[in-house]
Short mmCIF file of C-alpha atoms in Angstrom, two decimals:
data_model
loop_
_atom_site.label_atom_id
_atom_site.label_comp_id
_atom_site.label_asym_id
_atom_site.label_seq_id
_atom_site.Cartn_x
_atom_site.Cartn_y
_atom_site.Cartn_z
CA MET A 1 0.00 0.00 0.00
CA GLN A 2 1.38 3.38 -1.02
CA LEU A 3 0.55 5.88 1.73
CA PRO A 4 0.91 9.62 0.92
CA GLU A 5 4.15 11.16 2.13
CA THR A 6 2.31 14.11 3.67
CA PHE A 7 0.17 11.71 5.69
CA LEU A 8 3.23 9.74 6.84
CA GLU A 9 4.99 12.90 8.00
CA GLN A 10 1.93 13.89 10.01
CA MET A 11 1.79 10.45 11.63
CA LYS A 12 5.49 10.65 12.57
CA LEU A 13 4.80 13.85 14.45
CA LEU A 14 1.67 12.39 16.04
CA LEU A 15 3.04 9.00 17.13
CA GLY A 16 6.71 9.60 17.83
CA THR A 17 8.35 6.32 18.89
CA ASP A 18 5.20 4.33 18.04
CA TYR A 19 5.45 5.29 14.37
CA ASP A 20 7.39 2.23 13.17
CA ALA A 21 5.02 -0.22 14.89
CA TRP A 22 2.04 1.62 13.44
CA LEU A 23 3.50 1.55 9.93
CA GLU A 24 4.23 -2.18 10.19
CA SER A 25 0.58 -2.85 11.00
CA TYR A 26 -0.28 -1.90 7.41
CA GLU A 27 1.44 -5.08 6.25
CA GLU A 28 -1.27 -7.10 8.03
CA LYS A 29 -4.71 -7.86 6.66
CA PRO A 30 -7.67 -5.90 8.08
CA PHE A 31 -9.96 -7.70 10.51
CA ALA A 32 -13.54 -8.70 9.73
CA GLY A 33 -16.25 -8.89 12.34
CA LEU A 34 -19.91 -9.35 13.12
CA ARG A 35 -22.19 -8.19 15.92
CA PHE A 36 -25.16 -10.35 16.87
CA ASN A 37 -28.58 -8.78 17.34
CA THR A 38 -29.36 -8.52 21.06
CA GLY A 39 -32.98 -7.76 20.14
CA LYS A 40 -33.33 -11.33 18.83
CA THR A 41 -30.89 -13.46 20.83
CA ASN A 42 -28.25 -13.40 23.57
CA ARG A 43 -24.61 -14.36 23.82
CA GLU A 44 -25.17 -17.80 25.33
CA ALA A 45 -27.57 -18.83 22.56
CA TRP A 46 -25.39 -17.26 19.86
CA GLU A 47 -22.17 -18.95 20.96
CA ASN A 48 -23.58 -22.34 21.96
CA THR A 49 -26.45 -22.89 19.53
CA LEU A 50 -26.72 -20.47 16.65
CA SER A 51 -23.38 -19.29 15.33
CA PRO A 52 -22.35 -21.10 12.13
CA PHE A 53 -18.88 -19.52 12.22
CA GLU A 54 -15.68 -19.87 14.21
CA LEU A 55 -15.74 -16.90 16.55
CA ARG A 56 -13.39 -14.92 18.74
CA ARG A 57 -14.77 -12.17 20.96
CA VAL A 58 -14.12 -8.47 20.43
CA SER A 59 -13.09 -7.14 23.84
CA TRP A 60 -14.78 -3.75 23.73
CA THR A 61 -18.35 -4.86 23.10
CA GLY A 62 -20.44 -7.65 24.59
CA ASN A 63 -21.85 -8.89 21.29
CA GLY A 64 -19.02 -8.46 18.78
CA TYR A 65 -16.81 -11.14 17.24
CA TYR A 66 -13.96 -11.53 14.81
CA ILE A 67 -14.69 -13.81 11.87
CA GLY A 68 -12.46 -15.30 9.19
CA GLU A 69 -12.33 -13.65 5.79
CA ASP A 70 -13.61 -16.90 4.26
CA ALA A 71 -16.73 -17.04 6.47
CA LYS A 72 -19.10 -15.85 3.69
CA ALA A 73 -21.31 -14.44 6.43
CA SER A 74 -23.49 -12.45 4.03
CA ARG A 75 -24.48 -15.71 2.33
CA HIS A 76 -26.07 -17.43 5.31
CA PRO A 77 -29.81 -17.55 6.12
CA TYR A 78 -29.14 -16.12 9.60
CA TYR A 79 -27.93 -12.91 7.96
CA PHE A 80 -31.31 -12.63 6.19
CA ALA A 81 -33.03 -13.28 9.53
CA GLY A 82 -31.34 -10.18 10.98
CA LEU A 83 -29.44 -12.21 13.57
CA TYR A 84 -26.20 -10.31 13.02
CA TYR A 85 -24.65 -7.29 11.33
CA LEU A 86 -21.30 -7.39 9.54
CA GLN A 87 -19.11 -4.64 10.97
CA GLU A 88 -15.43 -3.81 11.23
CA PRO A 89 -14.50 -4.44 14.90
CA SER A 90 -13.31 -0.95 15.88
CA ALA A 91 -16.48 0.54 14.36
CA MET A 92 -18.45 -1.34 17.03
CA ALA A 93 -17.00 0.86 19.77
CA PRO A 94 -19.07 4.08 19.46
CA ALA A 95 -22.49 2.46 19.90
CA ALA A 96 -21.06 0.24 22.64
CA VAL A 97 -19.78 3.22 24.63
CA LEU A 98 -22.89 5.43 24.34
CA PRO A 99 -25.01 4.31 27.36
CA VAL A 100 -28.43 3.92 25.72
CA GLU A 101 -31.22 2.54 27.91
CA PRO A 102 -34.74 1.30 26.98
CA GLY A 103 -37.11 4.26 26.80
CA ASP A 104 -34.46 6.79 25.73
CA LYS A 105 -35.02 9.19 22.85
CA VAL A 106 -31.97 8.66 20.69
CA LEU A 107 -30.61 10.40 17.60
CA ASP A 108 -28.04 8.91 15.25
CA LEU A 109 -27.22 12.00 13.25
CA CYS A 110 -24.96 10.60 10.50
CA ALA A 111 -26.32 7.09 10.51
CA ALA A 112 -25.92 5.34 7.13
CA PRO A 113 -25.40 2.52 6.42
CA GLY A 114 -26.72 1.58 9.86
CA GLY A 115 -24.05 -0.35 11.75
CA LYS A 116 -24.28 1.89 14.78
CA SER A 117 -28.03 2.57 14.48
CA THR A 118 -28.88 -1.13 14.53
CA GLU A 119 -26.99 -1.49 17.82
CA LEU A 120 -28.61 1.61 19.33
CA GLY A 121 -32.04 0.33 18.28
CA ALA A 122 -31.38 -3.09 19.78
CA LYS A 123 -30.39 -1.44 23.07
CA LEU A 124 -33.76 0.34 23.20
CA LYS A 125 -35.59 -3.05 23.22
CA GLY A 126 -38.61 -1.59 21.42
CA GLU A 127 -39.07 1.27 23.92
CA GLY A 128 -38.53 4.97 23.37
CA LEU A 129 -37.53 6.37 19.98
CA LEU A 130 -34.62 6.09 17.56
CA VAL A 131 -34.29 8.82 14.94
CA SER A 132 -31.73 7.69 12.35
CA ASN A 133 -30.72 10.37 9.88
CA ASP A 134 -28.46 10.66 6.89
CA ILE A 135 -28.27 13.70 4.66
CA SER A 136 -27.88 11.43 1.60
CA ASN A 137 -31.23 10.02 0.52
CA SER A 138 -29.66 7.07 -1.29
CA ARG A 139 -27.55 6.15 1.74
CA ALA A 140 -30.58 6.57 3.99
CA LYS A 141 -32.35 3.87 1.96
CA ALA A 142 -29.62 1.38 2.88
CA LEU A 143 -29.93 2.55 6.48
CA LEU A 144 -33.67 1.84 6.47
CA LYS A 145 -33.17 -1.66 5.12
CA ASN A 146 -30.67 -2.54 7.84
CA LEU A 147 -32.92 -1.23 10.62
CA GLU A 148 -35.91 -3.16 9.29
CA LEU A 149 -33.79 -6.28 8.78
CA PHE A 150 -32.87 -6.05 12.48
CA GLY A 151 -36.59 -5.88 13.38
CA ILE A 152 -36.45 -2.50 15.12
CA PRO A 153 -39.99 -1.03 15.26
CA ASN A 154 -39.62 2.31 17.09
CA ILE A 155 -37.74 4.18 14.37
CA CYS A 156 -37.96 7.33 12.33
CA VAL A 157 -35.59 7.37 9.37
CA THR A 158 -34.99 10.83 7.97
CA SER A 159 -32.84 12.48 5.31
CA GLU A 160 -32.27 16.03 6.50
CA THR A 161 -29.49 18.45 7.29
CA PRO A 162 -28.52 18.66 10.95
CA GLU A 163 -29.68 22.28 10.96
CA LYS A 164 -33.16 21.30 9.80
CA LEU A 165 -33.43 18.62 12.48
CA ALA A 166 -32.31 21.10 15.12
CA SER A 167 -34.98 23.59 14.03
CA VAL A 168 -37.66 20.92 14.50
CA PHE A 169 -36.58 19.12 17.66
CA GLY A 170 -34.78 21.60 19.88
CA PRO A 171 -33.36 20.03 23.11
CA TYR A 172 -35.30 16.76 22.79
CA PHE A 173 -32.92 13.78 22.83
CA ASP A 174 -31.49 11.86 25.78
CA LYS A 175 -28.62 10.40 23.76
CA ILE A 176 -27.03 11.49 20.47
CA LEU A 177 -24.42 9.74 18.36
CA VAL A 178 -22.39 11.82 15.91
CA ASP A 179 -20.24 9.49 13.83
CA ALA A 180 -19.00 12.40 11.80
CA PRO A 181 -17.94 12.46 8.15
CA CYS A 182 -14.16 12.58 8.22
CA SER A 183 -10.99 12.17 6.19
CA GLY A 184 -11.00 8.42 6.85
CA GLU A 185 -7.32 8.03 7.74
CA GLY A 186 -8.07 5.19 10.14
CA MET A 187 -9.59 3.08 7.34
CA PHE A 188 -6.79 3.24 4.76
CA ARG A 189 -5.78 -0.37 5.47
CA LYS A 190 -9.35 -1.61 5.10
CA ASP A 191 -10.26 0.59 2.13
CA PRO A 192 -7.24 1.90 0.16
CA ASP A 193 -9.59 3.84 -2.15
CA LEU A 194 -9.99 6.35 0.68
CA ILE A 195 -6.41 7.48 0.09
CA LYS A 196 -7.38 9.22 -3.14
CA SER A 197 -10.29 10.91 -1.39
CA TRP A 198 -7.91 12.07 1.38
CA GLN A 199 -5.60 13.61 -1.21
CA GLU A 200 -8.53 15.54 -2.66
CA ARG A 201 -10.21 16.46 0.65
CA GLY A 202 -8.10 16.08 3.76
CA PRO A 203 -8.62 16.89 7.46
CA GLU A 204 -8.78 20.65 6.97
CA TYR A 205 -11.79 20.19 4.71
CA TYR A 206 -13.73 18.06 7.19
CA ALA A 207 -13.02 19.85 10.47
CA PRO A 208 -15.40 22.81 9.81
CA ILE A 209 -18.14 20.39 8.72
CA GLN A 210 -17.74 18.35 11.90
CA ARG A 211 -18.00 21.45 14.06
CA GLN A 212 -21.13 22.60 12.29
CA ILE A 213 -22.72 19.18 12.80
CA LEU A 214 -21.73 19.14 16.48
CA ALA A 215 -23.23 22.58 17.08
CA SER A 216 -26.58 21.32 15.76
CA ALA A 217 -26.30 18.11 17.79
CA VAL A 218 -25.69 19.97 21.05
CA SER A 219 -28.77 22.12 20.48
CA MET A 220 -30.87 18.92 20.24
CA LEU A 221 -29.50 17.37 23.44
CA LYS A 222 -31.46 17.61 26.68
CA PRO A 223 -29.76 18.94 29.81
CA GLY A 224 -28.25 15.86 31.43
CA GLY A 225 -28.17 14.09 28.04
CA MET A 226 -25.09 12.43 26.59
CA LEU A 227 -23.41 12.79 23.20
CA LEU A 228 -20.85 10.45 21.64
CA TYR A 229 -18.61 11.97 18.98
CA SER A 230 -16.58 9.59 16.84
CA THR A 231 -14.44 9.61 13.72
CA CYS A 232 -12.35 7.05 11.85
CA THR A 233 -9.41 9.38 11.42
CA PHE A 234 -6.14 10.04 13.25
CA ALA A 235 -6.01 13.76 12.46
CA LYS A 236 -5.86 15.83 15.63
CA VAL A 237 -7.66 18.73 13.95
CA GLU A 238 -10.69 16.47 13.45
CA ASP A 239 -10.43 14.84 16.88
CA GLU A 240 -9.03 16.57 19.99
CA ASP A 241 -9.02 20.02 18.38
CA THR A 242 -12.69 19.66 17.43
CA ILE A 243 -13.58 18.60 20.98
CA SER A 244 -11.60 21.52 22.41
CA TRP A 245 -13.50 23.84 20.08
CA LEU A 246 -16.81 22.36 21.25
CA LEU A 247 -15.96 22.78 24.94
CA GLU A 248 -14.97 26.39 24.35
CA THR A 249 -18.06 27.32 22.34
CA GLU A 250 -20.54 25.23 24.35
CA PRO A 251 -19.76 25.79 28.06
CA ASP A 252 -22.66 23.55 29.09
CA MET A 253 -20.85 20.53 27.64
CA GLU A 254 -18.31 18.48 29.60
CA LEU A 255 -16.20 15.45 28.80
CA VAL A 256 -17.04 12.16 30.50
CA PRO A 257 -14.07 9.81 30.89
CA VAL A 258 -14.67 6.36 29.39
CA GLN A 259 -13.37 3.27 31.13
CA PRO A 260 -10.58 2.04 28.85
CA TRP A 261 -10.02 -1.50 27.62
CA GLU A 262 -6.87 -3.32 26.57
CA GLY A 263 -5.04 -1.63 23.74
CA VAL A 264 -6.84 1.70 24.13
CA CYS A 265 -4.87 4.92 23.97
CA GLY A 266 -5.94 8.16 25.59
CA GLY A 267 -6.10 11.43 23.76
CA PHE A 268 -3.30 13.85 23.10
CA ASP A 269 -2.90 16.81 25.46
CA ASN A 270 -4.16 14.45 28.23
CA MET A 271 -7.70 14.69 26.96
CA PRO A 272 -9.91 11.91 28.48
CA VAL A 273 -10.99 10.44 25.15
CA ILE A 274 -10.43 7.12 23.39
CA ARG A 275 -8.08 6.50 20.49
CA LEU A 276 -7.83 3.15 18.70
CA PHE A 277 -4.72 2.43 16.63
CA PRO A 278 -4.20 -0.64 14.40
CA HIS A 279 -0.84 -1.44 16.01
CA LYS A 280 -2.45 -1.53 19.47
CA ILE A 281 -5.69 -3.41 18.78
CA GLU A 282 -7.05 -5.90 16.27
CA GLY A 283 -9.00 -3.32 14.34
CA GLU A 284 -8.73 -0.06 12.44
CA GLY A 285 -8.30 3.52 13.60
CA HIS A 286 -11.03 5.29 15.58
CA PHE A 287 -11.55 8.25 17.90
CA LEU A 288 -14.30 8.51 20.53
CA ALA A 289 -15.29 11.28 22.92
CA LEU A 290 -18.22 10.98 25.34
CA LEU A 291 -19.77 14.26 26.51
CA ARG A 292 -22.60 15.33 28.77
CA LYS A 293 -24.70 18.45 28.70
CA LYS A 294 -24.63 19.87 32.21
CA ASP A 295 -27.85 19.83 34.17
CA LYS A 296 -28.78 22.36 36.82
CA ALA A 297 -29.98 19.51 38.99
CA PRO A 298 -27.35 17.57 41.02
CA GLN A 299 -25.66 14.92 38.90
CA VAL A 300 -26.04 11.26 39.75
CA GLN A 301 -22.89 9.18 39.45
CA GLU A 302 -23.10 7.12 36.25
CA LYS A 303 -21.26 4.02 35.18
CA HIS A 304 -19.28 4.21 31.98
CA VAL A 305 -18.14 0.91 30.58
CA PRO A 306 -17.23 -0.12 27.04
CA ALA A 307 -20.35 -2.25 26.65
CA ALA A 308 -23.12 -3.88 28.60
CA SER A 309 -22.97 -7.64 28.37
CA PRO A 310 -26.14 -9.04 26.84
CA ASP A 311 -25.80 -12.33 28.72
CA SER A 312 -28.29 -11.47 31.45
CA ALA A 313 -30.50 -9.21 29.37
CA THR A 314 -33.84 -10.40 28.10
CA CYS A 315 -34.63 -9.70 24.48
CA GLY A 316 -37.06 -6.82 23.90
CA LYS A 317 -40.42 -7.78 22.42
CA ALA A 318 -40.07 -6.04 19.08
CA GLY A 319 -43.78 -5.96 18.28
CA LYS A 320 -45.02 -5.32 21.80
CA THR A 321 -47.81 -2.79 22.03
CA PRO A 322 -48.65 -0.69 25.10
CA ALA A 323 -52.19 -0.58 26.38
CA VAL A 324 -54.61 1.33 24.18
CA SER A 325 -54.55 5.01 24.96
CA ALA A 326 -57.90 6.15 26.35
CA SER A 327 -57.37 9.68 25.04
CA GLY A 328 -55.86 8.72 21.68
CA LYS A 329 -57.81 9.56 18.55
CA VAL A 330 -58.43 7.02 15.82
CA SER A 331 -58.32 8.52 12.33
CA ALA A 332 -61.00 8.04 9.71
CA GLU A 333 -58.44 6.29 7.51
CA VAL A 334 -57.78 3.71 10.23
CA ARG A 335 -61.51 3.12 10.74
CA LYS A 336 -61.84 2.65 6.99
CA LEU A 337 -58.94 0.18 7.06
CA GLU A 338 -60.83 -1.93 9.59
CA THR A 339 -64.12 -1.93 7.72
CA GLU A 340 -62.99 -2.09 4.09
CA SER A 341 -60.03 -4.51 4.22
CA ASP A 342 -59.09 -7.82 5.80
CA PHE A 343 -56.57 -6.14 8.14
CA SER A 344 -58.48 -7.33 11.21
CA GLN A 345 -58.31 -10.93 9.96
CA TRP A 346 -54.53 -10.69 9.72
CA GLU A 347 -54.32 -8.94 13.10
CA ASP A 348 -56.33 -11.79 14.66
CA MET A 349 -53.40 -14.05 13.77
CA VAL A 350 -51.03 -11.86 15.83
CA SER A 351 -50.91 -12.55 19.56
CA PHE A 352 -51.53 -8.90 20.52
CA SER A 353 -53.56 -5.95 19.27
CA PHE A 354 -52.29 -2.69 17.86
CA ASP A 355 -53.18 0.59 19.54
CA ARG A 356 -55.41 2.20 16.92
CA SER A 357 -54.45 5.71 18.08
CA ARG A 358 -50.88 5.02 16.97
CA MET A 359 -51.80 3.73 13.52
CA MET A 360 -51.53 5.93 10.45
CA VAL A 361 -52.68 5.21 6.89
CA ARG A 362 -51.12 7.19 4.06
CA ASP A 363 -51.39 6.39 0.35
CA GLY A 364 -52.54 2.89 1.22
CA MET A 365 -49.55 2.22 3.47
CA VAL A 366 -50.27 1.38 7.12
CA TYR A 367 -47.78 2.56 9.75
CA TYR A 368 -47.51 1.94 13.48
CA LEU A 369 -46.02 5.08 14.99
CA PRO A 370 -43.62 5.11 17.95
CA GLU A 371 -45.42 5.95 21.18
CA CYS A 372 -43.71 9.34 21.48
CA PHE A 373 -43.97 10.28 17.80
CA GLU A 374 -45.38 13.76 17.12
CA LYS A 375 -47.07 14.40 13.80
CA ARG A 376 -46.11 18.08 13.96
CA TRP A 377 -42.51 17.17 13.08
CA ASN A 378 -42.25 18.43 9.51
CA LEU A 379 -39.37 16.36 8.14
CA ARG A 380 -38.42 14.39 5.06
CA TYR A 381 -39.07 10.83 6.22
CA LEU A 382 -38.14 7.54 4.66
CA ARG A 383 -40.01 5.76 7.46
CA THR A 384 -42.15 6.71 10.43
CA GLY A 385 -42.36 3.83 12.85
CA LEU A 386 -43.09 0.27 11.79
CA LEU A 387 -44.57 -0.28 8.34
CA LEU A 388 -47.36 -2.80 9.00
CA GLY A 389 -48.31 -3.32 5.38
CA GLU A 390 -50.23 -2.09 2.38
CA CYS A 391 -53.90 -2.01 1.37
CA LYS A 392 -54.45 -3.31 -2.16
CA LYS A 393 -58.03 -3.27 -3.47
CA ASN A 394 -59.51 -3.81 -0.03
CA ARG A 395 -56.90 -6.48 0.69
CA PHE A 396 -54.20 -6.05 3.34
CA GLU A 397 -50.71 -7.38 2.70
CA PRO A 398 -48.35 -7.36 5.70
CA SER A 399 -44.89 -5.88 5.15
CA GLN A 400 -41.44 -7.39 5.24
CA ALA A 401 -40.65 -5.01 8.11
CA VAL A 402 -43.42 -6.32 10.37
CA ALA A 403 -42.36 -9.91 9.65
CA MET A 404 -38.88 -9.07 10.96
CA ALA A 405 -40.25 -7.26 14.01
CA LEU A 406 -42.37 -10.22 15.11
CA ARG A 407 -41.29 -13.34 16.92
CA MET A 408 -42.39 -16.64 15.49
CA LYS A 409 -44.48 -17.39 18.58
CA GLU A 410 -46.39 -14.13 18.06
CA PHE A 411 -48.09 -15.32 14.86
CA SER A 412 -50.58 -18.16 14.76
CA GLN A 413 -49.44 -19.84 11.52
CA THR A 414 -45.71 -20.34 11.03
CA LEU A 415 -43.27 -22.53 9.16
CA SER A 416 -39.77 -22.66 10.63
CA LEU A 417 -37.27 -24.26 8.27
CA SER A 418 -33.77 -25.32 9.21
CA ALA A 419 -30.78 -23.48 7.80
CA GLN A 420 -29.85 -26.74 6.03
CA ASP A 421 -33.28 -27.20 4.41
CA GLU A 422 -32.92 -26.46 0.69
CA ARG A 423 -36.31 -24.72 0.84
CA THR A 424 -34.79 -21.97 2.99
CA VAL A 425 -32.55 -20.61 0.25
CA ARG A 426 -35.27 -21.21 -2.35
CA TYR A 427 -37.64 -19.09 -0.26
CA LEU A 428 -35.01 -16.32 0.06
CA LYS A 429 -34.59 -16.37 -3.72
CA GLY A 430 -38.32 -15.68 -4.14
CA GLU A 431 -39.32 -19.16 -5.29
CA THR A 432 -42.50 -21.05 -4.43
CA ILE A 433 -41.91 -23.69 -1.76
CA PHE A 434 -43.96 -26.77 -0.95
CA PRO A 435 -44.98 -28.37 2.35
CA THR A 436 -44.18 -31.89 3.45
CA GLU A 437 -47.14 -34.19 4.01
CA GLU A 438 -46.93 -33.57 7.76
CA GLU A 439 -46.85 -29.80 7.27
CA ALA A 440 -49.75 -29.83 4.79
CA ALA A 441 -51.96 -31.50 7.37
CA VAL A 442 -51.74 -28.60 9.84
CA PHE A 443 -51.86 -25.48 7.65
CA LYS A 444 -54.94 -23.52 6.67
CA LYS A 445 -55.13 -21.28 3.63
CA GLY A 446 -53.85 -17.78 4.35
CA TRP A 447 -50.83 -15.95 5.72
CA VAL A 448 -47.83 -17.89 7.03
CA LEU A 449 -44.76 -16.45 8.72
CA ILE A 450 -41.72 -18.24 7.27
CA GLY A 451 -38.61 -18.51 9.44
CA VAL A 452 -35.28 -20.23 9.84
CA ASP A 453 -34.52 -22.14 13.04
CA GLY A 454 -37.16 -20.14 14.91
CA TYR A 455 -36.38 -16.65 13.55
CA PRO A 456 -38.61 -14.84 11.00
CA LEU A 457 -37.58 -14.38 7.38
CA GLY A 458 -40.79 -13.11 5.76
CA TRP A 459 -44.28 -13.93 4.54
CA ALA A 460 -45.88 -16.54 2.34
CA LYS A 461 -49.50 -17.35 1.58
CA TYR A 462 -50.58 -20.95 1.82
CA THR A 463 -52.82 -21.91 -1.11
CA GLY A 464 -53.69 -25.44 0.00
CA SER A 465 -50.89 -27.00 -2.02
CA ASN A 466 -47.93 -24.60 -1.81
CA PHE A 467 -46.57 -21.52 -0.10
CA LYS A 468 -46.89 -18.56 -2.46
CA ASN A 469 -43.73 -16.55 -1.88
CA LYS A 470 -44.17 -13.01 -0.50
CA TYR A 471 -40.55 -12.34 0.40
CA TYR A 472 -39.68 -8.73 -0.41
CA PRO A 473 -38.06 -8.67 -3.91
CA GLY A 474 -35.49 -6.03 -2.98
CA TRP A 475 -34.04 -8.28 -0.26
CA ARG A 476 -33.78 -11.54 -2.20
CA TRP A 477 -30.76 -13.82 -2.14
CA GLN A 478 -28.80 -13.11 -5.32
#
């Protein structure tokens, strides 16, 4: 790999005696990793029952693992079941460090393609709200797919500028993640194409953008709320200097030291931040700073650890619905949905009922809004809440998203195939599949939730002789 001389000179000044060890690390191959979905399973089940790969734990997060480059993890049915996300190991750190709790209102400001948002959403366990934003509409579409693949129901996916979001929300969020656009120096080993981009637009180009984004983020953070700023660059002007600028311009913000883990370096100028270097850890370069907006009320001592272990956590019920709101209004469109379609027949097959006051019908699409969603938010949405399905000529067809948000036990008619069953891949390719004689004896005509080893994949409609494939075309196995 040919690294730019200007970049190498900067790293010599930055690293001093560590420079040679850092440079040697570029002779090694980058590390691949995956992070299992804590909203669907836990570490014990993943390691002892589910994982089809040889695994080695990533030390800074409770659900991350190294995998071999020959694992072909994107070609396994469990990937299509949303059981894991493929992610470079050091990139797992920001969402692991931000202490998100169920019920929080969380913003991922620069979220695409969704590696960090999927982890934040899983931490919420179906409670509270996750607003995932990316200014690029095309990138936001990939973000939406990954969130829906993970079965996260309480989302709003937007494509707005940070300034527009700030003008709508004000100080609303409990937790904010800013994984800022940067010069990408820490990813040169993983993606050498970034070198050309760095030569065209280096650290001095990105630093003003990062500061503008941070200013908007701070204005959307509640007093007492926490903000995690991260980059995948080594440049001090994008890292410590940007944090120093923020502390000077926003006196209500303060740094929160993060408990380090093996291989972690602190910041330059003794700043209590986290730096990850490829010669110190098995991963690429990253920078993390955890900050809190000061509250006038006395502060309660908080724990700050790299990650909460999912071993003892129970999985959130992705489709769980609170009790019907007595004061909530039911729209005329929702009443029409109930009377002029077979939505209620499909809902009768689900083990719980949807709060009608949280349902919204627009252009034939039926959405289930997060409990704290406010319709006055005038934003460019790609998704508001959970897409339940679509009305087609007085017929309701449930969505791929709601299939992923359910558990198999929450639908009355299911077919769980094994990962080794050849019908599993055929289903994922969009083909018609057929029941065995034993299966045919128990199914009735109508909707069936198809899964793999107990985890949903999507819908089919049983005709009496076969399962008519309803797997979403845009997600099919290629």
